[in-house]
Short mmCIF file of C-alpha atoms in Angstrom, two decimals:
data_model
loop_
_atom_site.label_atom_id
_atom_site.label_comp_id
_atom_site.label_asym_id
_atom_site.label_seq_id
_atom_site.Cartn_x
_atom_site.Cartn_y
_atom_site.Cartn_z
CA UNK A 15 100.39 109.53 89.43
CA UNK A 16 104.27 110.00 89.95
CA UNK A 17 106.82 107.95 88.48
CA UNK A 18 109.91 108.01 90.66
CA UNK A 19 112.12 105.70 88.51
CA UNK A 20 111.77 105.08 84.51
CA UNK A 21 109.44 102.17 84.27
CA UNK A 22 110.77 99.04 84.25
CA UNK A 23 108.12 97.07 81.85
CA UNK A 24 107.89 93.53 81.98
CA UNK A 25 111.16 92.49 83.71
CA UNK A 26 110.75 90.01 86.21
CA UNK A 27 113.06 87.29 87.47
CA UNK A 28 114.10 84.58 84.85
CA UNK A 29 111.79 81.73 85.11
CA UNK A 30 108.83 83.40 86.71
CA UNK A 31 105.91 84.24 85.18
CA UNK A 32 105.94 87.20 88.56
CA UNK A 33 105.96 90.09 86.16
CA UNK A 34 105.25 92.86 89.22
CA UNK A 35 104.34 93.45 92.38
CA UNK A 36 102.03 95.92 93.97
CA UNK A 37 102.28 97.50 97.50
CA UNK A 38 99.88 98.69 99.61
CA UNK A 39 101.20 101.32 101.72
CA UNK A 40 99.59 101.93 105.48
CA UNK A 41 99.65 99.56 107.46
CA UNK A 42 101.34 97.37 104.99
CA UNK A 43 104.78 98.72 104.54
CA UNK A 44 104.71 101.82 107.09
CA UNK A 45 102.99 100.98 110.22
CA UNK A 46 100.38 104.16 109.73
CA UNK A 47 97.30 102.67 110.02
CA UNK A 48 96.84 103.59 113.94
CA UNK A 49 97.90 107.18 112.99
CA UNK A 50 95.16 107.80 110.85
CA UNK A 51 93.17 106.56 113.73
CA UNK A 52 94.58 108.74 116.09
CA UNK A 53 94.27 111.98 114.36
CA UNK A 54 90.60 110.89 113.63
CA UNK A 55 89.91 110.52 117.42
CA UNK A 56 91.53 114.01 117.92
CA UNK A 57 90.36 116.08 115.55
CA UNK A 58 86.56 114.87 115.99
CA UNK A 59 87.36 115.76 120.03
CA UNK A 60 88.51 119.28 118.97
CA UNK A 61 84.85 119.66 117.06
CA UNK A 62 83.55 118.36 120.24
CA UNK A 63 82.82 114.72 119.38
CA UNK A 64 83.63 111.20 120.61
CA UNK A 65 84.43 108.48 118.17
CA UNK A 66 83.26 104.79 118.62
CA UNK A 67 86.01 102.69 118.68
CA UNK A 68 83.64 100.19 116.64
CA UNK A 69 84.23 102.88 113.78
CA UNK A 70 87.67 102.13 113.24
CA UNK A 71 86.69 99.07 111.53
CA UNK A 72 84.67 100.89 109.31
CA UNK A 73 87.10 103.85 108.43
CA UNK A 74 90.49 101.44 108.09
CA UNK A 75 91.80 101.02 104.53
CA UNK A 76 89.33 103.03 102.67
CA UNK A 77 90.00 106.21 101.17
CA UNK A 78 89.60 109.67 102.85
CA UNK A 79 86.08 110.81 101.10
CA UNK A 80 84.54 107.71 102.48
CA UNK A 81 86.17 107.77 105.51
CA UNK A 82 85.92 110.91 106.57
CA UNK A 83 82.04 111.10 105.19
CA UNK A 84 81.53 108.52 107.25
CA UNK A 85 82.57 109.84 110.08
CA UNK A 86 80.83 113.27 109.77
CA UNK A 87 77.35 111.13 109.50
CA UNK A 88 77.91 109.24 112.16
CA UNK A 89 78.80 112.10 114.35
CA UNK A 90 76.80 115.23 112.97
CA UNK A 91 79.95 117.62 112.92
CA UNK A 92 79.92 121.24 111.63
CA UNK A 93 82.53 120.76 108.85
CA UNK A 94 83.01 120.13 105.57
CA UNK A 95 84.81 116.91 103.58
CA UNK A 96 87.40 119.59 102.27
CA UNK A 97 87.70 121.09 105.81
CA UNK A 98 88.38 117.90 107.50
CA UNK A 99 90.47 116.13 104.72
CA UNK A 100 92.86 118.97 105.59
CA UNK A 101 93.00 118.80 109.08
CA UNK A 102 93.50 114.72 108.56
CA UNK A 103 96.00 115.19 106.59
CA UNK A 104 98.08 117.83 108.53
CA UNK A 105 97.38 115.56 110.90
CA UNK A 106 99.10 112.71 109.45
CA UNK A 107 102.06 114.73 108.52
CA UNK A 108 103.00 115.85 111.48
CA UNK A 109 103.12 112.16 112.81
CA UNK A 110 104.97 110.70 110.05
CA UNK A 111 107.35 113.79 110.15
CA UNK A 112 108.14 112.73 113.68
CA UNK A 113 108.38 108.98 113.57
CA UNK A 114 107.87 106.63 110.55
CA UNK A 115 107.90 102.89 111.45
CA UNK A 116 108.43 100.14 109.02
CA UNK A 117 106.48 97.23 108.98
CA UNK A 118 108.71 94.24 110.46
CA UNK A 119 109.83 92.56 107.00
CA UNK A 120 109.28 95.78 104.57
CA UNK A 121 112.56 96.99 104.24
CA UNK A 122 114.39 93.44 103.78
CA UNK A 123 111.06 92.87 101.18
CA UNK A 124 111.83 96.31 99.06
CA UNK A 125 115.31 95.48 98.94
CA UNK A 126 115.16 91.52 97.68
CA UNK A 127 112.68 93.35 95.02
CA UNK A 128 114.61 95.77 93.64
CA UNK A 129 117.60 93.56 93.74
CA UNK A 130 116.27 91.05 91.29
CA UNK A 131 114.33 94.19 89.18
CA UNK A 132 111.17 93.21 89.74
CA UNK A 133 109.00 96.32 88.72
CA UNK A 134 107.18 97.14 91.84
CA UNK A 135 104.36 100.26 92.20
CA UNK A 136 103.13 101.58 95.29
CA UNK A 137 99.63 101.73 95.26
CA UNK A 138 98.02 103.75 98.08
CA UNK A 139 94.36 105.42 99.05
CA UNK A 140 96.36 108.05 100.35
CA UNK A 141 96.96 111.62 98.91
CA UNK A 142 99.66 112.39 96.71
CA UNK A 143 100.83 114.79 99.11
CA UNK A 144 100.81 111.91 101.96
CA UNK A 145 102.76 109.10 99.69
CA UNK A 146 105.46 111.86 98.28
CA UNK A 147 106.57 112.16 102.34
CA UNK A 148 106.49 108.43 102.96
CA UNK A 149 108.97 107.65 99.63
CA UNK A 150 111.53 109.93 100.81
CA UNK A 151 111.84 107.31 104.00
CA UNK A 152 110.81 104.03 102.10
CA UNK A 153 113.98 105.05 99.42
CA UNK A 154 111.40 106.28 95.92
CA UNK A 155 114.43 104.03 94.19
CA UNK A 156 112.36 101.11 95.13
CA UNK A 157 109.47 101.60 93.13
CA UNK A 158 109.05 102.06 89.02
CA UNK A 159 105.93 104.35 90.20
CA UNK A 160 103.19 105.23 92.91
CA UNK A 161 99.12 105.32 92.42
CA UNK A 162 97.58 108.26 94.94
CA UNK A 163 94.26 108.11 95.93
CA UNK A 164 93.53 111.41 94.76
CA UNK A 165 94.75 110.70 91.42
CA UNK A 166 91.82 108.19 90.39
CA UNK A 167 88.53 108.92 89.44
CA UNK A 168 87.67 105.83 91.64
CA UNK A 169 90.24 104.74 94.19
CA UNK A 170 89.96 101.42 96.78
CA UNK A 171 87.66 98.94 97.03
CA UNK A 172 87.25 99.39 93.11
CA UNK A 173 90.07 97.86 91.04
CA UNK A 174 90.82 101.00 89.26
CA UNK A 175 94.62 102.14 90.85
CA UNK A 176 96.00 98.30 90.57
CA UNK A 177 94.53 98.74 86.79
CA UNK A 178 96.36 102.07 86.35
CA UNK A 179 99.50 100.70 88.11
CA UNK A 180 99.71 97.39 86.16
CA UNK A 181 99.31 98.89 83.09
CA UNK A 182 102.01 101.37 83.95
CA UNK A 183 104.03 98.66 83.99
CA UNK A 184 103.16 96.59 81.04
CA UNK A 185 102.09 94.18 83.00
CA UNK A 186 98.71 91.52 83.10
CA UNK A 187 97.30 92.03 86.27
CA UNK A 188 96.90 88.34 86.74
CA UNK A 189 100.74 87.86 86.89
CA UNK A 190 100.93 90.72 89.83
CA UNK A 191 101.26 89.81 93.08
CA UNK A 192 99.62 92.61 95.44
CA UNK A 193 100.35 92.76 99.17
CA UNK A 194 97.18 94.42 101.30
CA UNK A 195 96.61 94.63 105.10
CA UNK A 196 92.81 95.69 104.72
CA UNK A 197 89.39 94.12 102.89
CA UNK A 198 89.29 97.28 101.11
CA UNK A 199 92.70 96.81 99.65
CA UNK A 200 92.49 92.74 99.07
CA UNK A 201 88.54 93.46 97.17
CA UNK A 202 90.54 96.63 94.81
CA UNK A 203 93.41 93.86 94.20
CA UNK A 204 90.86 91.00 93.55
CA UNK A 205 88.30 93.07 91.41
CA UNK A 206 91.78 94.31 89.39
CA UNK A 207 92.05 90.17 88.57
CA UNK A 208 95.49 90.04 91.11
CA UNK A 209 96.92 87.40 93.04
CA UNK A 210 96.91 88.61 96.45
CA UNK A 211 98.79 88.22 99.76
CA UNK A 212 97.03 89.79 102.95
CA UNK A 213 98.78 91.06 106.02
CA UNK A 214 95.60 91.87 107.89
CA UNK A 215 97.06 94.85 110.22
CA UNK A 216 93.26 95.93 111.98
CA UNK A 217 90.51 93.01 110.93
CA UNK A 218 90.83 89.78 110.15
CA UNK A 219 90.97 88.86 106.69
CA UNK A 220 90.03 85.14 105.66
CA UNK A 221 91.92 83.18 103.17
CA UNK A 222 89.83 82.45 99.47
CA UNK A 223 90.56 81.33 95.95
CA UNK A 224 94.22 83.71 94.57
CA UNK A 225 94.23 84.61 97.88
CA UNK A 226 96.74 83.94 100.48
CA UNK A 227 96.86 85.26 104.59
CA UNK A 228 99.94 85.57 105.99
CA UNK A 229 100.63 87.13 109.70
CA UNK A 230 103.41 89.38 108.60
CA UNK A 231 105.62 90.93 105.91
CA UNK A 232 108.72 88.55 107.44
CA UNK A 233 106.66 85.70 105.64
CA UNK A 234 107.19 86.78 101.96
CA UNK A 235 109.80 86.94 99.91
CA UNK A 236 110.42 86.59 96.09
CA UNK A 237 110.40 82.68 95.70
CA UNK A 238 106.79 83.03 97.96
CA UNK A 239 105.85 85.73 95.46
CA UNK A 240 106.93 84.08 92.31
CA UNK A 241 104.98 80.19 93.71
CA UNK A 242 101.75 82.38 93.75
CA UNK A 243 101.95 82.51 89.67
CA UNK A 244 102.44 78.89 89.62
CA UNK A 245 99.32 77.28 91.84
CA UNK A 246 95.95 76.75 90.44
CA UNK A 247 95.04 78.07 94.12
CA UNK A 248 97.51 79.90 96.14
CA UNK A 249 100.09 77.99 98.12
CA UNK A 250 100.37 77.89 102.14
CA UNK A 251 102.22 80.27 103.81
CA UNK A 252 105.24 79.90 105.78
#
């Protein structure tokens, strides 16, 4: 784990018991999830195999060694989990490196958050090496500190990197708000004991008990963020 800014502890706006917020980051603030799908698709056809678009569903939002295990089961490839994490990977890169889009809403988001210095931690089942390249375009002044999903013993759909990243921070993980566009993400947030918003990006995701479903990033902003801290059950969106 990286910190990119000095931590910020326990600041949060005056008045709010919002004492940090926790990003997912593909397909939640960079509109990567359909990359990772991508390279999938080619880099199984290279080895001679077609994936099942029903997989996708299976593969989104989870981290690599599950992923990419998967994938070799399903399809009996000759390789390795090393060998194909690196192929994924310099995969990934070389789509990011070319084109990068934000999610509609993430930019305007970051910027209202670090305005009002709310600590905020990018927390990702990517590698380090993955989330390094996406903070040089999502501006690494936005965030106190980033979780990699290769710097947890156990990363997504166990709570341990919104643990990690709340502690970081000095902050109770009930009082962080966590934005996630897959299950994976919402169960690591909601096993972590965080309120969270989902921006489903691949699969539905239904609304429960300190959670809350909104259709995009345009739908949240800090006074959204901060009402989540003050509802027995979360609030309706929009």
């Amino acid at each position: 784990m990286t910190s990119t800014v000095p931590t910020l502890g326990t600041q949060a706006a005056e008045g709010s018991a919002l004492q940090a917020v926790l990003l997912d980051m593909d397909g939640t603030l960079v509109d990567t999830e359909g990359f990772w799908w991508d390279v999938e698709v080619e880099v199984f056809a290279a080895l001679g195999h077609t994936l099942d678009e029903a997989w996708r569903h299976v593969v989104v939002g989870g981290p690599m060694t599950r992923s990419a295990g998967f994938l070799i089961e399903a399809t009996g490839a000759a390789i390795t989990l090393a060998e194909l994490s690196v192929l994924l990977n310099e995969g990934f890169e070389d789509r990011i490196d070319r084109a990068l889009p934000l999610m509609p809403g993430a930019a305007r988001l970051l910027a209202e958050l670090f305005a009002h210095e709310i600590p905020t931690a990018l927390v990702s089942a990517s590698h380090r090496r993955i989330i390094d390249r996406v903070l040089a375009s999502l501006g690494p002044h936005h965030f106190a500190l980033s979780v990699a999903g290769d710097e947890v013993a156990r990363t997504k759909p166990h709570p341990d990197p919104y643990l990690l990243a709340a502690s970081r921070l000095g902050a109770d993980p009930a009082r962080c708000a966590v934005v996630e566009d897959t299950a994976t993400g919402v169960a690591a947030a909601e096993a972590a004991g965080c309120r969270v918003i989902a921006v489903p990006s691949i699969a539905p995701i239904a609304p429960a008990p300190r959670r809350t479903v909104v259709s995009s990033l345009e739908e949240v902003d800090l006074p959204f963020l901060q009402s989540l801290m003050t509802y027995p059950t979360p609030p309706s969106a929009g």
